[in-house]
Every structure is written in structure tokens, then in C-alpha cells.
PDB file of C-alpha atoms in Angstrom:
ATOM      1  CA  UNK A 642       0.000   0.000   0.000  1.00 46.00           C
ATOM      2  CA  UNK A 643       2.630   2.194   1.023  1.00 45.00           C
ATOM      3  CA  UNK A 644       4.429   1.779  -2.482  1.00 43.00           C
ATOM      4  CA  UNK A 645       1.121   2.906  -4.413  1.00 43.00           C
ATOM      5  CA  UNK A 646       0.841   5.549  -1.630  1.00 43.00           C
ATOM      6  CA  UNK A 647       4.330   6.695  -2.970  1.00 41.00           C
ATOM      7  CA  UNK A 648       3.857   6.296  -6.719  1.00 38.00           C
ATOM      8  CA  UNK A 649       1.131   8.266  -6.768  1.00 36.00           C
ATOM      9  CA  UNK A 650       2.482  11.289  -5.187  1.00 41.00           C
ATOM     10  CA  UNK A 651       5.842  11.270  -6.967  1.00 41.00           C
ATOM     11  CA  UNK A 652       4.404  10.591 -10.269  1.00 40.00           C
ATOM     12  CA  UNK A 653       0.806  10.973 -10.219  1.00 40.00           C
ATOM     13  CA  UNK A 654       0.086  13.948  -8.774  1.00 37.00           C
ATOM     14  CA  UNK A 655       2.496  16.225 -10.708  1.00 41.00           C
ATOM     15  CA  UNK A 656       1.706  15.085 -13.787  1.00 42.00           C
ATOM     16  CA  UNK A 657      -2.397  15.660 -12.996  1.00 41.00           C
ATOM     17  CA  UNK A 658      -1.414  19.429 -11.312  1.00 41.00           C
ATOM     18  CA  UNK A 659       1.346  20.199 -13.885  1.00 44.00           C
ATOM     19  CA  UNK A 660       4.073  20.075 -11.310  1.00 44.00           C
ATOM     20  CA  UNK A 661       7.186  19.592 -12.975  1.00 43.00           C
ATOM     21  CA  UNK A 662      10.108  17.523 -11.116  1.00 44.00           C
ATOM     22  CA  UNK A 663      13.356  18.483 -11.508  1.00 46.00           C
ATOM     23  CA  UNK A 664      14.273  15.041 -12.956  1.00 51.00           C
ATOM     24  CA  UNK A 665      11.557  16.206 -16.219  1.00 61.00           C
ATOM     25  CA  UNK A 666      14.097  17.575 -18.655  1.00 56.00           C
ATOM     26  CA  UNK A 667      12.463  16.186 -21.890  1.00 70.00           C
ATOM     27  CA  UNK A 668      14.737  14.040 -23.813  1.00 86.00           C
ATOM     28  CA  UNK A 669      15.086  13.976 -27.625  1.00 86.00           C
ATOM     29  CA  UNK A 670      12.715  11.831 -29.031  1.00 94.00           C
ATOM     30  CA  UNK A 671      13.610   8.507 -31.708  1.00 94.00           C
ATOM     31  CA  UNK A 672      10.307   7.735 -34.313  1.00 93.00           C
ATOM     32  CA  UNK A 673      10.971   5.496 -36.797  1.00 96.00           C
ATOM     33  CA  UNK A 674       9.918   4.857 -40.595  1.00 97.00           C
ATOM     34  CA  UNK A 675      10.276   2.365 -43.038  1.00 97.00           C
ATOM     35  CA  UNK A 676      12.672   3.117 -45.903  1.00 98.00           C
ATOM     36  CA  UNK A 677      12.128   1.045 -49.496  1.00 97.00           C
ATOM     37  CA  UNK A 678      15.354   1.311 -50.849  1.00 98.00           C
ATOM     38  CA  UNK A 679      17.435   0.426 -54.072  1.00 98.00           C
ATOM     39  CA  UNK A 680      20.957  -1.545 -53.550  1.00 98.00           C
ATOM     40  CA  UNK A 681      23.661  -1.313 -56.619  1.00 98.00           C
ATOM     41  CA  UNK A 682      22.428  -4.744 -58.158  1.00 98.00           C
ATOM     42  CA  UNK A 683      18.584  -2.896 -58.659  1.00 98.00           C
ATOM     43  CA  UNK A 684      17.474  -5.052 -55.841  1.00 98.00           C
ATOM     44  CA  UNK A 685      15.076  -3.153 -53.491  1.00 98.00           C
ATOM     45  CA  UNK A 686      14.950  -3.824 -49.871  1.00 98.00           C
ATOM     46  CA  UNK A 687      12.901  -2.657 -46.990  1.00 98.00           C
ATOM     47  CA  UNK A 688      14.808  -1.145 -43.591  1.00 98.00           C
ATOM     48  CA  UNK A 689      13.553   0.038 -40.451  1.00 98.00           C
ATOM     49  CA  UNK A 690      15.287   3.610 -39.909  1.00 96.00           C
ATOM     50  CA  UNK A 691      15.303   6.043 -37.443  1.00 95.00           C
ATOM     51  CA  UNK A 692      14.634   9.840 -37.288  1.00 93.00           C
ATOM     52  CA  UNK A 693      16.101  11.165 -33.996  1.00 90.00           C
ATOM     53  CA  UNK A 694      17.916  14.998 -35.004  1.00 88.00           C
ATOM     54  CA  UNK A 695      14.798  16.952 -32.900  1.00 91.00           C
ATOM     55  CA  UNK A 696      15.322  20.331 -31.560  1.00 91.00           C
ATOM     56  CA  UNK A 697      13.103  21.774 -29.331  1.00 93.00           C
ATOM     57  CA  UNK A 698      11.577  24.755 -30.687  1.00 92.00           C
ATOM     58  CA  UNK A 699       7.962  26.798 -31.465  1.00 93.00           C
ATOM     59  CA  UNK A 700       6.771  26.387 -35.116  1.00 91.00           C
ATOM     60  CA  UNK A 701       4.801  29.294 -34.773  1.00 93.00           C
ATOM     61  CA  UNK A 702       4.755  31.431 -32.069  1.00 92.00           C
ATOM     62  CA  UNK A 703       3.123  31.700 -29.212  1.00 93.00           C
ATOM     63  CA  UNK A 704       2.628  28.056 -29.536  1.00 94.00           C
ATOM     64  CA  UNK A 705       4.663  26.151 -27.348  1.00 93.00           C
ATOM     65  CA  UNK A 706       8.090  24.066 -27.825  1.00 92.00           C
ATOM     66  CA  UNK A 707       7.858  20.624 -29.788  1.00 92.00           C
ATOM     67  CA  UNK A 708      10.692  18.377 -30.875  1.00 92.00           C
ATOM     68  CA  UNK A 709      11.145  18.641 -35.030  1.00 90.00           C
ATOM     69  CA  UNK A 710      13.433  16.994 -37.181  1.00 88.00           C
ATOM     70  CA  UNK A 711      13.183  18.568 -40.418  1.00 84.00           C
ATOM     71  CA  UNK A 712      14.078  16.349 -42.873  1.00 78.00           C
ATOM     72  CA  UNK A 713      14.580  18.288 -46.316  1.00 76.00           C
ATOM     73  CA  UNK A 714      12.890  21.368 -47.763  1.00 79.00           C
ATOM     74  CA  UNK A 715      11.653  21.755 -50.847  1.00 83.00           C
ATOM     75  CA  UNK A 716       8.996  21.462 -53.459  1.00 88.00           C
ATOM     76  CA  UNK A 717       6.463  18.695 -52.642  1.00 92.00           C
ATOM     77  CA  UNK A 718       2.724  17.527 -53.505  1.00 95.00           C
ATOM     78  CA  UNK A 719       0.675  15.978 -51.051  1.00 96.00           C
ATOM     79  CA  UNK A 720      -2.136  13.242 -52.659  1.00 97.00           C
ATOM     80  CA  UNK A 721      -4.458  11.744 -50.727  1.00 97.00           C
ATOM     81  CA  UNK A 722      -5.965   8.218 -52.022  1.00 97.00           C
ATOM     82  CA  UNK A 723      -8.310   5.448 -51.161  1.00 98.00           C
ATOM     83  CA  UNK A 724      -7.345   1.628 -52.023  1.00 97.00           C
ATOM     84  CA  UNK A 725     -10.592  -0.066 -52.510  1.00 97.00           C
ATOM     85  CA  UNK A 726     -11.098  -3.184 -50.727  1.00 96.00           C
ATOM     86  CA  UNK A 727      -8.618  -6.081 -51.713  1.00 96.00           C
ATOM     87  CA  UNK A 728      -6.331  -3.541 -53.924  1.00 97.00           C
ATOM     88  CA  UNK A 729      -3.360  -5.191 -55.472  1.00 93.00           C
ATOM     89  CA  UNK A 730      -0.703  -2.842 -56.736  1.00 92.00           C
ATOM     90  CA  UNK A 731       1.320  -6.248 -58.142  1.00 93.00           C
ATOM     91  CA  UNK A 732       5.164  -5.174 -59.118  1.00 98.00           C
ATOM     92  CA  UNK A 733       5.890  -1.786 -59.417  1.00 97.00           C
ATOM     93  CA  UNK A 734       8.116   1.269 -58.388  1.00 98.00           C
ATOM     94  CA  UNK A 735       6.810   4.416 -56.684  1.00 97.00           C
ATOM     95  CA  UNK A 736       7.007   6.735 -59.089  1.00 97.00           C
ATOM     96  CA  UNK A 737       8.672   9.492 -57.177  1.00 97.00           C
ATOM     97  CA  UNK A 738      10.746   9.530 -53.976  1.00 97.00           C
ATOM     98  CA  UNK A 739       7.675   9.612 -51.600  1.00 97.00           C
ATOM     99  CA  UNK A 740       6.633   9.287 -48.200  1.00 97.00           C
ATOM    100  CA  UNK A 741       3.680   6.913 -47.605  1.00 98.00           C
ATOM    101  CA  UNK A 742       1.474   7.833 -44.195  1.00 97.00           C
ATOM    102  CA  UNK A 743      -1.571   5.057 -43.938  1.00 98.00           C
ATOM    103  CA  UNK A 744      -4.052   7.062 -42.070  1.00 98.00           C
ATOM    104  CA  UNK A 745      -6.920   4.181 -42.151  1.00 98.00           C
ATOM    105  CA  UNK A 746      -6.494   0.651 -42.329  1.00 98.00           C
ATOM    106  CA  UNK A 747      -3.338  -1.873 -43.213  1.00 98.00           C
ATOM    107  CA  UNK A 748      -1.398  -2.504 -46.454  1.00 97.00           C
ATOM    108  CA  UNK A 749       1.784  -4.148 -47.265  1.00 97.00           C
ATOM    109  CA  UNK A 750       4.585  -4.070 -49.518  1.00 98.00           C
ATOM    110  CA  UNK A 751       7.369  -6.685 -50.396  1.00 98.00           C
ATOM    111  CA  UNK A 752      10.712  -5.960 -51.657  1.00 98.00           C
ATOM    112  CA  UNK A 753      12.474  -7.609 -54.147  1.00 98.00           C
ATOM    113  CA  UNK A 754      14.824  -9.326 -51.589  1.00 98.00           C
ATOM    114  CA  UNK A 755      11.615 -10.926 -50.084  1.00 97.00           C
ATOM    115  CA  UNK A 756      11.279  -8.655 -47.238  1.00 98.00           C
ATOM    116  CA  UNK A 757       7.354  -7.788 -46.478  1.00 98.00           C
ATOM    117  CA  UNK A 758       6.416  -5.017 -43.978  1.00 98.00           C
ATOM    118  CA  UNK A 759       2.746  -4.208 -42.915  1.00 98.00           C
ATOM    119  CA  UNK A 760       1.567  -0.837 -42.198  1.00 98.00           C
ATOM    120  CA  UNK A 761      -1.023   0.808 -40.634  1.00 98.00           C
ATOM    121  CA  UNK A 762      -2.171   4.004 -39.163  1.00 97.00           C
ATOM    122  CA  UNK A 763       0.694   5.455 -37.330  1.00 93.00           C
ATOM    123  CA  UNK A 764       3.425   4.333 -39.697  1.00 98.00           C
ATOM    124  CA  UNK A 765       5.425   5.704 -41.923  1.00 97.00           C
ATOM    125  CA  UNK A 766       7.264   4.468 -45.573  1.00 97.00           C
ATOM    126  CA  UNK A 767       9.880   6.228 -47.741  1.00 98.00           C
ATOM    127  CA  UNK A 768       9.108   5.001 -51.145  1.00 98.00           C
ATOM    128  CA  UNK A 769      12.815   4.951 -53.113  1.00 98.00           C
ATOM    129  CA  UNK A 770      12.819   2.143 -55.278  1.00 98.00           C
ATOM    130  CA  UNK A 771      12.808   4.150 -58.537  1.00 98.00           C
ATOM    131  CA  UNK A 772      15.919   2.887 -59.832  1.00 98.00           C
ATOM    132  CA  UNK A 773      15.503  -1.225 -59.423  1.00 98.00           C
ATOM    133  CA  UNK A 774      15.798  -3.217 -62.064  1.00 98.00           C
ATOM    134  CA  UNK A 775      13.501  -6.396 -63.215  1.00 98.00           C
ATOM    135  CA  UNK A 776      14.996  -9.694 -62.111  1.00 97.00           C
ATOM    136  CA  UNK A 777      14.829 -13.164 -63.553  1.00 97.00           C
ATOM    137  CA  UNK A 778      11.153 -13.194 -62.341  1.00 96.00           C
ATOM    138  CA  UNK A 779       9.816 -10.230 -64.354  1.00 96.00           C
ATOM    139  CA  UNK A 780       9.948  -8.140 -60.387  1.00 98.00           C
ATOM    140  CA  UNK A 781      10.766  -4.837 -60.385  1.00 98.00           C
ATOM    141  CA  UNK A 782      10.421  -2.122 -57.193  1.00 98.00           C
ATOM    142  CA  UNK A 783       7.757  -3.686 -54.684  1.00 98.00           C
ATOM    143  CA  UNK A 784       4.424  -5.401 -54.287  1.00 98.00           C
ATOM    144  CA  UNK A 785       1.869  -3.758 -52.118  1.00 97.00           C
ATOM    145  CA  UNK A 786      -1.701  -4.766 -51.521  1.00 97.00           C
ATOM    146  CA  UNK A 787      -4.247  -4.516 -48.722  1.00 97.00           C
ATOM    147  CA  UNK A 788      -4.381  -6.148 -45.770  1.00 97.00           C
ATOM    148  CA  UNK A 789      -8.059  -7.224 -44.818  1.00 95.00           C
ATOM    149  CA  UNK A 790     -11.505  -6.648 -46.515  1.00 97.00           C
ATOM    150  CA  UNK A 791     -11.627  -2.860 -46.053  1.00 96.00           C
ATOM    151  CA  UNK A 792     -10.317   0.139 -48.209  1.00 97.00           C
ATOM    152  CA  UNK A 793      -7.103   1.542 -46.949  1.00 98.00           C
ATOM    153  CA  UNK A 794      -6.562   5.722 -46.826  1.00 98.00           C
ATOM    154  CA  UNK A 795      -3.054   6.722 -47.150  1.00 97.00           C
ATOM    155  CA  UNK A 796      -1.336  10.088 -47.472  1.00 97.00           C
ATOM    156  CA  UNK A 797       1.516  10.480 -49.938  1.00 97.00           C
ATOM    157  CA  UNK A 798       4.271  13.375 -49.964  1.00 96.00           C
ATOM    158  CA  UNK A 799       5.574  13.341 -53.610  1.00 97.00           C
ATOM    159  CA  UNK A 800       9.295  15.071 -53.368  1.00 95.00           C
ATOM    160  CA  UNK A 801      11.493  16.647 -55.722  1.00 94.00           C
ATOM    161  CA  UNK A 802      14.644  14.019 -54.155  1.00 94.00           C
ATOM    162  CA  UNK A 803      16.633  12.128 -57.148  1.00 95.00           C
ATOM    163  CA  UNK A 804      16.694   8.659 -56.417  1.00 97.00           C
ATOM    164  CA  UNK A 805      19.779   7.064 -54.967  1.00 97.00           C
ATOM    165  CA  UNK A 806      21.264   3.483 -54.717  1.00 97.00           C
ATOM    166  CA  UNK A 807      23.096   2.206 -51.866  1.00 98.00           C
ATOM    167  CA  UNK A 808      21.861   5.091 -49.051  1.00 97.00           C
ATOM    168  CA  UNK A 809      19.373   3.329 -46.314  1.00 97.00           C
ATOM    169  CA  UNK A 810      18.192   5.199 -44.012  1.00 96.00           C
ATOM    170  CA  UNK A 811      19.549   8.289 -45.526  1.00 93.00           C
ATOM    171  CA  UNK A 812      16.797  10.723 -43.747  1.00 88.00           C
ATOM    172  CA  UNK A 813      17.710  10.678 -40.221  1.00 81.00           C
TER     173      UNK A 813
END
């Protein structure tokens, strides 16, 4: 009893009366997104990558401090679509360097090497297979597709980045 006695003013009780402790420095945050890249062979592959240069600071004042990694400025288009129910987007590659943000349901896409990743809301996909190259088995970029009976919503940021080979993870 004691111990949830304790917990609960250490802990609770700041945090519900905005008491800050002095042990509440906030430390810089890691997120993470899934990077479809291109290897020298044309071979695309799928790595888990993180994003973790944040600085504290308003993006508009008076609105308060919050942790941003800008990644790369420049010209962009954002495109909103719907995959109806069962979509299969067979062997492809994205067309631009593009970063994929499911905002309803799940999909999935496989890499050449085999690799297949499932995504949902709350996940994030850098599409950078442009320059892959068929293999014996007519496959070329990735295979994506639906996961379940529903549609799937996803947000995609078309960029202005030329495709590289050889560079996972090169947004950090």
C-alpha cells in the first residue's frame, strides 16, 4: 500500500497538477519509418530507420516548444488516395521519392529481396525504389496490396529528391 501511496504522489500527482520535477528535462525523441530502398544490383529492400535529429523549438509562435526533425525542404505535392477493398498494386516502383502515411487501415509491400512489412495508421514508408531493375522473375520495385476486406486511406508526400542506390536510411 505504502508503495502505491508513494507512486502516486511522486508521479501521479504532478503530472495531474502540472508540477514539474526536476528530474523532467524532456529528452530527444527517436520515431521510426520504413525506408524502401534500391541496392547497386537494382534489388530493393525494406529497412527500419530512425529519425532522432529533434530540436526543441515553437513552429509558430506563441505556440509552445515541440521536438522537429526537419528532414529536407523543398517542393512537394501531397495526394491523398483510397485503395478499394482487396487492392493489389502487383510489381511496381513508386514513381517518385515519396513518403507513404496510412491514415486508415493496413497494407503491405514486399521488396524484391523478399522482405514484407505491414503498415497501418501510425506508420510511416519512404518510397525509393525508382531505380531497381527487373529480375529473372519479371519483379521490379515492390508489391503492395491490402491487408483485410476494407479500403485503406493513405497520405503520400511526392518530393522533388533524385533517387539514390546504396543510401538506407539516408533521412535521419
Amino acid at each position: 500500500m505504502r508503495r502505491s501511496r508513494f507512486f502516486f504522489a511522486a508521479v501521479v500527482f504532478p503530472c495531474l497538477f502540472g508540477i514539474a520535477r526536476a528530474d523532467s528535462t524532456p529528452s530527444h525523441p527517436t520515431m521510426w519509418y520504413w525506408h524502401n530502398w534500391t541496392d547497386h544490383d537494382g534489388v530493393s529492400h525494406m529497412t527500419h530507420c530512425p529519425v532522432q535529429n529533434f530540436d526543441l523549438k515553437t513552429m509558430s509562435k506563441p505556440a509552445g516548444p515541440q521536438w522537429q526533425d526537419r528532414l529536407k525542404a523543398g517542393p512537394s505535392q501531397v495526394i491523398f488516395t483510397v485503395q478499394p477493398a482487396h487492392w493489389d498494386g502487383s510489381w511496381h516502383p513508386d514513381p517518385k521519392v515519396q513518403w507513404i502515411i496510412p491514415l486508415k487501415g493496413s497494407w503491405y509491400v514486399t521488396a524484391m529481396d523478399g522482405k514484407k512489412v505491414i503498415m497501418g495508421p501510425g506508420d510511416v514508408s519512404l518510397g525509393e525504389d525508382q531505380k531497381s531493375r527487373k529480375d529473372a522473375r519479371g519483379h521490379i520495385g515492390h508489391f503492395a496490396g491490402n491487408v483485410g476486406d476494407d479500403p485503406v486511406e493513405l497520405m503520400v508526400i511526392q518530393t522533388d529528391e533524385t533517387p539514390t542506390t546504396d543510401q538506407p536510411c539516408r533521412f535521419r
